[in-house]
mmCIF file of C-alpha atoms and ligand atoms in Angstrom:
data_model
loop_
_atom_site.group_PDB
_atom_site.id
_atom_site.type_symbol
_atom_site.label_atom_id
_atom_site.label_comp_id
_atom_site.label_asym_id
_atom_site.label_seq_id
_atom_site.Cartn_x
_atom_site.Cartn_y
_atom_site.Cartn_z
ATOM 1 C CA MET A 1 103.460 -264.686 134.450
ATOM 2 C CA SER A 2 101.629 -267.208 132.265
ATOM 3 C CA GLY A 3 98.447 -268.851 133.488
ATOM 4 C CA MET A 4 99.522 -272.260 132.278
ATOM 5 C CA ILE A 5 101.010 -274.803 134.647
ATOM 6 C CA LYS A 6 103.770 -276.467 132.661
ATOM 7 C CA LYS A 7 106.111 -277.626 135.395
ATOM 8 C CA ALA A 8 105.817 -279.926 138.373
ATOM 9 C CA ILE A 9 108.257 -280.293 141.247
ATOM 10 C CA PHE A 10 108.528 -283.658 142.968
ATOM 11 C CA PRO A 11 110.344 -283.294 146.288
ATOM 12 C CA ALA A 12 111.841 -286.735 146.846
ATOM 13 C CA ALA A 13 114.844 -286.079 149.057
ATOM 14 C CA GLY A 14 113.230 -286.864 152.406
ATOM 15 C CA LEU A 15 114.697 -289.537 154.663
ATOM 16 C CA GLY A 16 111.524 -291.616 154.851
ATOM 17 C CA THR A 17 111.924 -292.377 158.556
ATOM 18 C CA ARG A 18 108.393 -293.757 158.898
ATOM 19 C CA PHE A 19 109.311 -296.554 156.536
ATOM 20 C CA LEU A 20 112.622 -297.672 157.975
ATOM 21 C CA PRO A 21 114.379 -300.010 157.497
ATOM 22 C CA ALA A 22 113.066 -300.249 153.892
ATOM 23 C CA THR A 23 114.164 -296.672 153.211
ATOM 24 C CA LYS A 24 117.647 -296.959 154.704
ATOM 25 C CA ALA A 25 119.396 -297.302 151.345
ATOM 26 C CA SER A 26 116.599 -297.131 148.777
ATOM 27 C CA PRO A 27 114.104 -294.394 148.015
ATOM 28 C CA LYS A 28 110.603 -294.497 149.421
ATOM 29 C CA GLU A 29 109.422 -293.008 146.111
ATOM 30 C CA MET A 30 110.546 -296.181 144.306
ATOM 31 C CA MET A 31 108.588 -298.573 146.520
ATOM 32 C CA PRO A 32 106.070 -300.287 144.253
ATOM 33 C CA ILE A 33 102.350 -300.085 144.691
ATOM 34 C CA VAL A 34 101.181 -303.121 142.724
ATOM 35 C CA ASP A 35 103.466 -302.754 139.679
ATOM 36 C CA LYS A 36 104.551 -299.117 139.621
ATOM 37 C CA PRO A 37 106.802 -297.137 141.910
ATOM 38 C CA MET A 38 104.967 -294.533 143.976
ATOM 39 C CA ILE A 39 106.471 -291.611 142.101
ATOM 40 C CA GLN A 40 105.145 -292.882 138.768
ATOM 41 C CA TYR A 41 101.551 -292.422 139.975
ATOM 42 C CA GLY A 42 102.321 -288.738 140.596
ATOM 43 C CA VAL A 43 104.055 -288.333 137.250
ATOM 44 C CA GLU A 44 101.066 -289.871 135.447
ATOM 45 C CA GLU A 45 98.715 -287.570 137.335
ATOM 46 C CA ALA A 46 100.726 -284.557 136.123
ATOM 47 C CA LEU A 47 100.892 -285.852 132.550
ATOM 48 C CA ALA A 48 97.089 -286.116 132.598
ATOM 49 C CA CYS A 49 97.087 -282.344 133.281
ATOM 50 C CA ASN A 50 99.356 -281.680 130.269
ATOM 51 C CA ILE A 51 102.361 -280.990 132.472
ATOM 52 C CA GLN A 52 105.414 -282.077 130.509
ATOM 53 C CA GLU A 53 108.337 -280.707 132.503
ATOM 54 C CA PHE A 54 109.372 -282.337 135.743
ATOM 55 C CA ILE A 55 111.842 -281.380 138.403
ATOM 56 C CA ILE A 56 112.665 -284.126 140.841
ATOM 57 C CA ILE A 57 114.497 -283.144 144.012
ATOM 58 C CA THR A 58 116.643 -286.055 145.051
ATOM 59 C CA GLY A 59 119.225 -286.858 147.678
ATOM 60 C CA LYS A 60 121.403 -289.720 148.816
ATOM 61 C CA HIS A 61 120.400 -293.235 147.690
ATOM 62 C CA LYS A 62 117.905 -291.869 145.178
ATOM 63 C CA ARG A 63 119.680 -292.711 141.921
ATOM 64 C CA SER A 64 117.214 -295.473 141.038
ATOM 65 C CA ILE A 65 114.581 -292.743 140.468
ATOM 66 C CA GLU A 66 116.732 -291.392 137.611
ATOM 67 C CA ASP A 67 117.221 -294.878 136.179
ATOM 68 C CA HIS A 68 113.491 -295.547 136.282
ATOM 69 C CA PHE A 69 112.688 -292.604 134.012
ATOM 70 C CA ASP A 70 115.572 -293.289 131.623
ATOM 71 C CA SER A 71 115.740 -295.562 128.595
ATOM 72 C CA THR A 72 117.242 -299.021 129.080
ATOM 73 C CA PHE A 73 118.578 -300.332 125.798
ATOM 74 C CA GLU A 74 119.107 -303.912 126.957
ATOM 75 C CA LEU A 75 115.611 -304.300 128.376
ATOM 76 C CA GLU A 76 113.975 -302.625 125.381
ATOM 77 C CA ASP A 77 115.915 -304.889 123.021
ATOM 78 C CA LYS A 78 114.837 -307.975 124.931
ATOM 79 C CA LEU A 79 111.162 -306.953 124.968
ATOM 80 C CA ARG A 80 111.325 -306.130 121.250
ATOM 81 C CA LYS A 81 112.884 -309.492 120.385
ATOM 82 C CA SER A 82 110.395 -311.422 122.503
ATOM 83 C CA GLY A 83 107.445 -309.547 120.936
ATOM 84 C CA LYS A 84 106.285 -307.965 124.228
ATOM 85 C CA LYS A 85 104.972 -304.893 122.446
ATOM 86 C CA GLU A 86 102.666 -303.640 125.194
ATOM 87 C CA LEU A 87 105.334 -303.791 127.893
ATOM 88 C CA LEU A 88 107.772 -302.069 125.561
ATOM 89 C CA GLU A 89 105.294 -299.251 124.944
ATOM 90 C CA GLU A 90 104.636 -298.995 128.671
ATOM 91 C CA ILE A 91 108.293 -298.556 129.598
ATOM 92 C CA ASN A 92 108.969 -296.222 126.656
ATOM 93 C CA ARG A 93 106.135 -293.957 127.739
ATOM 94 C CA LEU A 94 108.272 -293.020 130.742
ATOM 95 C CA ASN A 95 111.218 -291.509 128.904
ATOM 96 C CA LYS A 96 109.374 -289.165 126.589
ATOM 97 C CA PHE A 97 109.199 -286.038 128.724
ATOM 98 C CA SER A 98 111.793 -283.733 130.159
ATOM 99 C CA ILE A 99 113.009 -284.332 133.722
ATOM 100 C CA ALA A 100 115.599 -282.314 135.593
ATOM 101 C CA TYR A 101 117.147 -283.770 138.737
ATOM 102 C CA ILE A 102 118.436 -281.563 141.503
ATOM 103 C CA ARG A 103 120.236 -282.856 144.561
ATOM 104 C CA GLN A 104 119.203 -281.443 147.905
ATOM 105 C CA GLY A 105 122.500 -281.966 149.727
ATOM 106 C CA LYS A 106 120.858 -282.149 153.141
ATOM 107 C CA ALA A 107 117.217 -282.908 153.930
ATOM 108 C CA LEU A 108 116.582 -279.446 155.397
ATOM 109 C CA GLY A 109 112.811 -279.627 154.911
ATOM 110 C CA LEU A 110 110.102 -279.509 152.261
ATOM 111 C CA GLY A 111 110.408 -275.725 151.870
ATOM 112 C CA HIS A 112 114.124 -276.046 151.226
ATOM 113 C CA ALA A 113 113.541 -278.876 148.722
ATOM 114 C CA ILE A 114 111.211 -276.593 146.740
ATOM 115 C CA LEU A 115 113.694 -273.737 146.889
ATOM 116 C CA CYS A 116 116.260 -276.027 145.217
ATOM 117 C CA ALA A 117 114.041 -275.958 142.080
ATOM 118 C CA LYS A 118 114.159 -272.159 141.738
ATOM 119 C CA PRO A 119 116.691 -272.048 138.850
ATOM 120 C CA PHE A 120 114.468 -274.357 136.775
ATOM 121 C CA VAL A 121 111.127 -272.771 137.555
ATOM 122 C CA LYS A 122 112.118 -269.159 137.012
ATOM 123 C CA ASP A 123 109.075 -266.891 136.648
ATOM 124 C CA GLU A 124 106.224 -269.367 136.248
ATOM 125 C CA PRO A 125 103.538 -270.819 138.460
ATOM 126 C CA PHE A 126 104.161 -274.521 139.112
ATOM 127 C CA ALA A 127 102.679 -277.626 140.687
ATOM 128 C CA VAL A 128 104.199 -279.491 143.634
ATOM 129 C CA ILE A 129 103.424 -283.178 143.972
ATOM 130 C CA LEU A 130 104.351 -285.176 147.054
ATOM 131 C CA SER A 131 104.463 -288.607 145.567
ATOM 132 C CA ASP A 132 103.757 -290.495 148.769
ATOM 133 C CA ASP A 133 100.244 -289.017 148.717
ATOM 134 C CA ILE A 134 98.599 -291.297 146.182
ATOM 135 C CA ILE A 135 95.414 -290.028 144.525
ATOM 136 C CA GLY A 136 93.289 -292.522 142.585
ATOM 137 C CA SER A 137 93.497 -292.101 138.795
ATOM 138 C CA GLU A 138 89.709 -291.688 138.626
ATOM 139 C CA ASP A 139 90.001 -288.452 140.643
ATOM 140 C CA THR A 140 90.812 -285.106 139.051
ATOM 141 C CA LEU A 141 92.278 -283.227 142.018
ATOM 142 C CA LEU A 142 95.253 -281.631 140.240
ATOM 143 C CA LYS A 143 93.137 -280.758 137.203
ATOM 144 C CA ASP A 144 90.559 -279.082 139.436
ATOM 145 C CA MET A 145 93.278 -277.154 141.276
ATOM 146 C CA ILE A 146 94.750 -275.910 137.993
ATOM 147 C CA LYS A 147 91.274 -274.825 136.903
ATOM 148 C CA LEU A 148 90.852 -272.876 140.143
ATOM 149 C CA TYR A 149 94.327 -271.349 139.738
ATOM 150 C CA LYS A 150 93.350 -270.050 136.296
ATOM 151 C CA GLU A 151 90.362 -268.282 137.878
ATOM 152 C CA VAL A 152 92.050 -266.817 140.954
ATOM 153 C CA LYS A 153 95.655 -266.461 139.697
ATOM 154 C CA SER A 154 96.817 -267.205 143.228
ATOM 155 C CA PRO A 155 98.363 -270.200 144.958
ATOM 156 C CA VAL A 156 96.032 -273.159 145.580
ATOM 157 C CA LEU A 157 96.603 -275.823 148.243
ATOM 158 C CA ALA A 158 94.862 -279.197 148.280
ATOM 159 C CA LEU A 159 92.863 -279.799 151.449
ATOM 160 C CA GLN A 160 91.230 -282.824 152.959
ATOM 161 C CA LYS A 161 89.072 -283.251 156.049
ATOM 162 C CA VAL A 162 90.954 -285.430 158.515
ATOM 163 C CA PRO A 163 89.848 -286.851 161.864
ATOM 164 C CA ARG A 164 90.916 -284.824 164.925
ATOM 165 C CA SER A 165 93.020 -287.776 166.105
ATOM 166 C CA GLU A 166 95.266 -287.382 163.028
ATOM 167 C CA ILE A 167 95.368 -283.610 162.746
ATOM 168 C CA HIS A 168 98.747 -283.303 164.526
ATOM 169 C CA ARG A 169 100.440 -284.901 161.490
ATOM 170 C CA TYR A 170 99.419 -282.149 159.043
ATOM 171 C CA GLY A 171 99.531 -278.456 158.229
ATOM 172 C CA VAL A 172 96.045 -277.195 159.094
ATOM 173 C CA ILE A 173 94.206 -274.150 157.741
ATOM 174 C CA ASP A 174 91.988 -271.505 159.158
ATOM 175 C CA GLY A 175 89.879 -270.522 156.178
ATOM 176 C CA LEU A 176 86.756 -268.838 154.945
ATOM 177 C CA LYS A 177 84.511 -270.865 152.654
ATOM 178 C CA GLU A 178 84.092 -268.921 149.388
ATOM 179 C CA SER A 179 82.127 -271.434 147.372
ATOM 180 C CA LYS A 180 81.626 -275.197 147.259
ATOM 181 C CA GLY A 181 85.019 -276.762 148.010
ATOM 182 C CA VAL A 182 86.904 -273.445 147.794
ATOM 183 C CA TYR A 183 88.375 -271.743 150.857
ATOM 184 C CA LYS A 184 90.194 -268.451 151.166
ATOM 185 C CA ILE A 185 92.969 -269.184 153.624
ATOM 186 C CA ARG A 186 93.370 -266.874 156.630
ATOM 187 C CA ASP A 187 96.138 -268.738 158.438
ATOM 188 C CA LEU A 188 97.986 -272.045 158.658
ATOM 189 C CA ILE A 189 99.495 -274.024 161.501
ATOM 190 C CA GLU A 190 102.028 -276.796 160.986
ATOM 191 C CA LYS A 191 101.277 -279.983 162.947
ATOM 192 C CA PRO A 192 99.075 -278.483 165.704
ATOM 193 C CA LEU A 193 97.834 -280.376 168.741
ATOM 194 C CA ALA A 194 94.187 -281.350 168.171
ATOM 195 C CA LYS A 195 93.068 -278.773 170.765
ATOM 196 C CA ASP A 196 94.899 -275.948 168.922
ATOM 197 C CA ALA A 197 93.827 -276.888 165.399
ATOM 198 C CA PRO A 198 91.776 -274.079 163.791
ATOM 199 C CA SER A 199 89.803 -276.576 161.649
ATOM 200 C CA ASP A 200 89.789 -280.165 160.468
ATOM 201 C CA LEU A 201 91.039 -279.124 157.021
ATOM 202 C CA ALA A 202 94.529 -280.469 156.461
ATOM 203 C CA ILE A 203 96.908 -279.619 153.637
ATOM 204 C CA ILE A 204 97.698 -282.680 151.527
ATOM 205 C CA GLY A 205 100.467 -283.273 149.006
ATOM 206 C CA ARG A 206 99.358 -281.195 146.001
ATOM 207 C CA TYR A 207 100.071 -277.491 145.586
ATOM 208 C CA ILE A 208 99.912 -274.891 142.855
ATOM 209 C CA LEU A 209 102.422 -272.228 143.795
ATOM 210 C CA THR A 210 103.639 -268.971 142.324
ATOM 211 C CA PRO A 211 107.335 -268.027 142.000
ATOM 212 C CA ASP A 212 107.106 -265.305 144.692
ATOM 213 C CA ILE A 213 107.319 -268.163 147.217
ATOM 214 C CA PHE A 214 111.052 -268.506 146.383
ATOM 215 C CA ASP A 215 111.958 -265.043 147.734
ATOM 216 C CA ILE A 216 110.257 -265.942 150.996
ATOM 217 C CA LEU A 217 111.863 -269.401 151.191
ATOM 218 C CA GLU A 218 115.294 -267.871 150.644
ATOM 219 C CA LYS A 219 114.949 -265.753 153.774
ATOM 220 C CA LEU A 220 113.071 -268.267 155.910
ATOM 221 C CA LYS A 221 114.538 -269.592 159.159
ATOM 222 C CA PRO A 222 114.003 -273.233 160.194
ATOM 223 C CA GLY A 223 110.689 -273.844 161.961
ATOM 224 C CA LYS A 224 109.119 -276.997 163.492
ATOM 225 C CA GLY A 225 111.530 -279.921 163.582
ATOM 226 C CA ARG A 226 114.301 -277.439 162.681
ATOM 227 C CA GLU A 227 113.241 -277.772 159.029
ATOM 228 C CA ILE A 228 112.572 -275.052 156.438
ATOM 229 C CA GLN A 229 108.816 -275.493 156.412
ATOM 230 C CA LEU A 230 106.738 -274.799 153.312
ATOM 231 C CA THR A 231 103.775 -273.925 155.540
ATOM 232 C CA ASP A 232 105.803 -271.159 157.229
ATOM 233 C CA ALA A 233 106.609 -269.701 153.804
ATOM 234 C CA ILE A 234 102.962 -269.842 152.696
ATOM 235 C CA ARG A 235 102.022 -268.131 155.945
ATOM 236 C CA LYS A 236 104.269 -265.226 155.022
ATOM 237 C CA LEU A 237 102.924 -265.247 151.469
ATOM 238 C CA LEU A 238 99.414 -264.795 152.911
ATOM 239 C CA LYS A 239 100.416 -261.330 154.073
ATOM 240 C CA LYS A 240 101.100 -260.335 150.460
ATOM 241 C CA ARG A 241 98.440 -262.077 148.396
ATOM 242 C CA PRO A 242 95.413 -264.355 148.679
ATOM 243 C CA VAL A 243 95.976 -268.103 148.928
ATOM 244 C CA TYR A 244 93.170 -270.588 148.300
ATOM 245 C CA GLY A 245 92.406 -274.097 149.467
ATOM 246 C CA PHE A 246 90.623 -276.664 147.333
ATOM 247 C CA LEU A 247 88.782 -279.375 149.250
ATOM 248 C CA PHE A 248 89.441 -282.863 147.913
ATOM 249 C CA GLU A 249 86.653 -285.307 148.633
ATOM 250 C CA GLY A 250 88.033 -288.346 146.851
ATOM 251 C CA LYS A 251 90.317 -291.047 148.132
ATOM 252 C CA ARG A 252 93.920 -290.385 149.127
ATOM 253 C CA TYR A 253 96.460 -292.805 150.505
ATOM 254 C CA ASP A 254 99.352 -291.672 152.662
ATOM 255 C CA ALA A 255 101.699 -294.274 151.253
ATOM 256 C CA GLY A 256 104.667 -292.871 153.204
ATOM 257 C CA ASP A 257 103.073 -294.519 156.226
ATOM 258 C CA LYS A 258 103.054 -298.329 156.564
ATOM 259 C CA LEU A 259 99.296 -298.708 157.021
ATOM 260 C CA GLY A 260 98.517 -296.183 154.263
ATOM 261 C CA TYR A 261 100.886 -298.049 151.962
ATOM 262 C CA LEU A 262 99.121 -301.355 152.625
ATOM 263 C CA LYS A 263 95.693 -299.788 152.033
ATOM 264 C CA ALA A 264 96.879 -298.286 148.722
ATOM 265 C CA THR A 265 98.314 -301.622 147.638
ATOM 266 C CA VAL A 266 95.123 -303.550 148.409
ATOM 267 C CA ASP A 267 92.754 -300.998 146.834
ATOM 268 C CA LEU A 268 94.833 -300.491 143.690
ATOM 269 C CA ALA A 269 95.343 -304.237 143.257
ATOM 270 C CA LEU A 270 91.565 -304.686 143.473
ATOM 271 C CA LYS A 271 91.221 -302.158 140.620
ATOM 272 C CA ASN A 272 93.992 -303.648 138.496
ATOM 273 C CA PRO A 273 92.438 -305.485 135.518
ATOM 274 C CA GLU A 274 95.152 -308.144 135.499
ATOM 275 C CA LEU A 275 94.814 -308.970 139.200
ATOM 276 C CA SER A 276 91.398 -307.914 140.393
ATOM 277 C CA SER A 277 89.440 -311.149 140.077
ATOM 278 C CA LYS A 278 92.061 -313.457 141.662
ATOM 279 C CA PHE A 279 93.029 -310.924 144.295
ATOM 280 C CA ARG A 280 89.389 -310.333 145.198
ATOM 281 C CA SER A 281 88.830 -314.070 145.847
ATOM 282 C CA TYR A 282 91.971 -314.094 147.972
ATOM 283 C CA ILE A 283 90.789 -311.123 150.035
ATOM 284 C CA LEU A 284 87.318 -312.650 150.452
ATOM 285 C CA ASN A 285 88.913 -315.858 151.717
ATOM 286 C CA ILE A 286 91.085 -314.009 154.198
ATOM 287 C CA SER A 287 88.198 -311.959 155.533
ATOM 288 C CA LYS A 288 86.129 -315.129 155.944
ATOM 289 C CA SER A 289 88.909 -316.783 157.945
ATOM 290 C CA LEU A 290 89.385 -313.613 160.000
ATOM 291 C CA LYS A 291 85.685 -313.637 160.882
ATOM 292 C CA GLU A 292 85.940 -317.270 161.987
ATOM 293 C CA THR A 293 88.844 -316.646 164.382
HETATM 294 P P1 UTP B 1 107.747 -286.218 154.624
HETATM 295 O O1 UTP B 1 107.218 -285.347 155.680
HETATM 296 O O2 UTP B 1 106.898 -287.344 154.146
HETATM 297 O O3 UTP B 1 109.166 -286.723 155.071
HETATM 298 O O4 UTP B 1 108.142 -285.274 153.408
HETATM 299 P P2 UTP B 1 109.966 -287.972 154.590
HETATM 300 O O5 UTP B 1 111.380 -287.766 154.948
HETATM 301 O O6 UTP B 1 109.723 -288.265 153.125
HETATM 302 O O7 UTP B 1 109.338 -289.172 155.392
HETATM 303 P P3 UTP B 1 109.217 -289.426 156.979
HETATM 304 O O8 UTP B 1 108.144 -288.493 157.475
HETATM 305 O O9 UTP B 1 110.557 -289.183 157.603
HETATM 306 O O10 UTP B 1 108.814 -290.855 157.042
HETATM 307 C C1 UTP B 1 107.193 -284.825 152.479
HETATM 308 C C2 UTP B 1 107.826 -284.798 151.114
HETATM 309 O O11 UTP B 1 108.890 -283.853 151.081
HETATM 310 C C3 UTP B 1 110.089 -284.451 150.649
HETATM 311 C C4 UTP B 1 109.924 -285.927 150.921
HETATM 312 O O12 UTP B 1 110.737 -286.701 150.049
HETATM 313 C C5 UTP B 1 108.429 -286.136 150.693
HETATM 314 O O13 UTP B 1 108.135 -286.290 149.321
HETATM 315 N N1 UTP B 1 111.208 -283.835 151.388
HETATM 316 C C6 UTP B 1 111.121 -283.663 152.730
HETATM 317 C C7 UTP B 1 112.328 -283.423 150.692
HETATM 318 O O14 UTP B 1 112.425 -283.574 149.448
HETATM 319 N N2 UTP B 1 113.351 -282.851 151.390
HETATM 320 C C8 UTP B 1 113.295 -282.663 152.729
HETATM 321 O O15 UTP B 1 114.255 -282.108 153.295
HETATM 322 C C9 UTP B 1 112.144 -283.084 153.413
#
């Protein structure tokens, strides 16, 4: 098994129920944050780690994801003719790497979505990116996880401290701190009640996994919510090999949730060179008027 992480899986076949009705017939992953669809942030994060092969797990109503990462002759021609060189380069950047699309016929859970990628991953370690968890481009979470993977040669899960009031929405670890930001995981619980949570360390949407997870996923029965849960598979994996957690201390937005999506939009617009100054004045004006009411 090589130590390099060359492939990333993007599970994108979920039903996006938290964002209905927007997600009834169009993919959550294509909802724009400022001027890019959510999934593009994840793809750029992987490209920054030299990952060049992508496997996107799609489902019904997800075809626009494929179109987004494909070339569009008509649009390119128009941009070329009107001299919009920068925009042309920007859209061409997106069709330079290899992407495989796999349909997950039924949204049977995150674990099942990952299992669908088995024929493409074969015998290599790989990254999993949940594109509705947006990580700021100034942060190096995935890079740091890959670095840790190279040291420990074992799966690495991204962790973040979350308030007790939100813990029931996450997979939560029981772990032993090994060094700054690195935990050896003892156990995991999917979506525990706050009183049952073994810690405040939640698993967030970045994973480095090894191909032995596929054998476990193949045999796994549905768990919470009658879904094939990735956390249940990792729990079984723990009996066979060490699994590590890497604590992320930067900013993450859960853009699959309406409030998280709004926060991501505002913060990323404030950082966008084209918009920041005008948007900042607008926000300052709103907050002034909010204070007055
Ligand atoms: P979520 O838990 O966010 O589910 O899935 P969801 O369906 O996208 O959204 P809600 O919770 O109903 O609003 C985490 C990730 O796993 C993918 C989703 O697309 C998302 O990226 N997923 C989930 C699949 O690809 N297939 C599944 O069967 C379930």
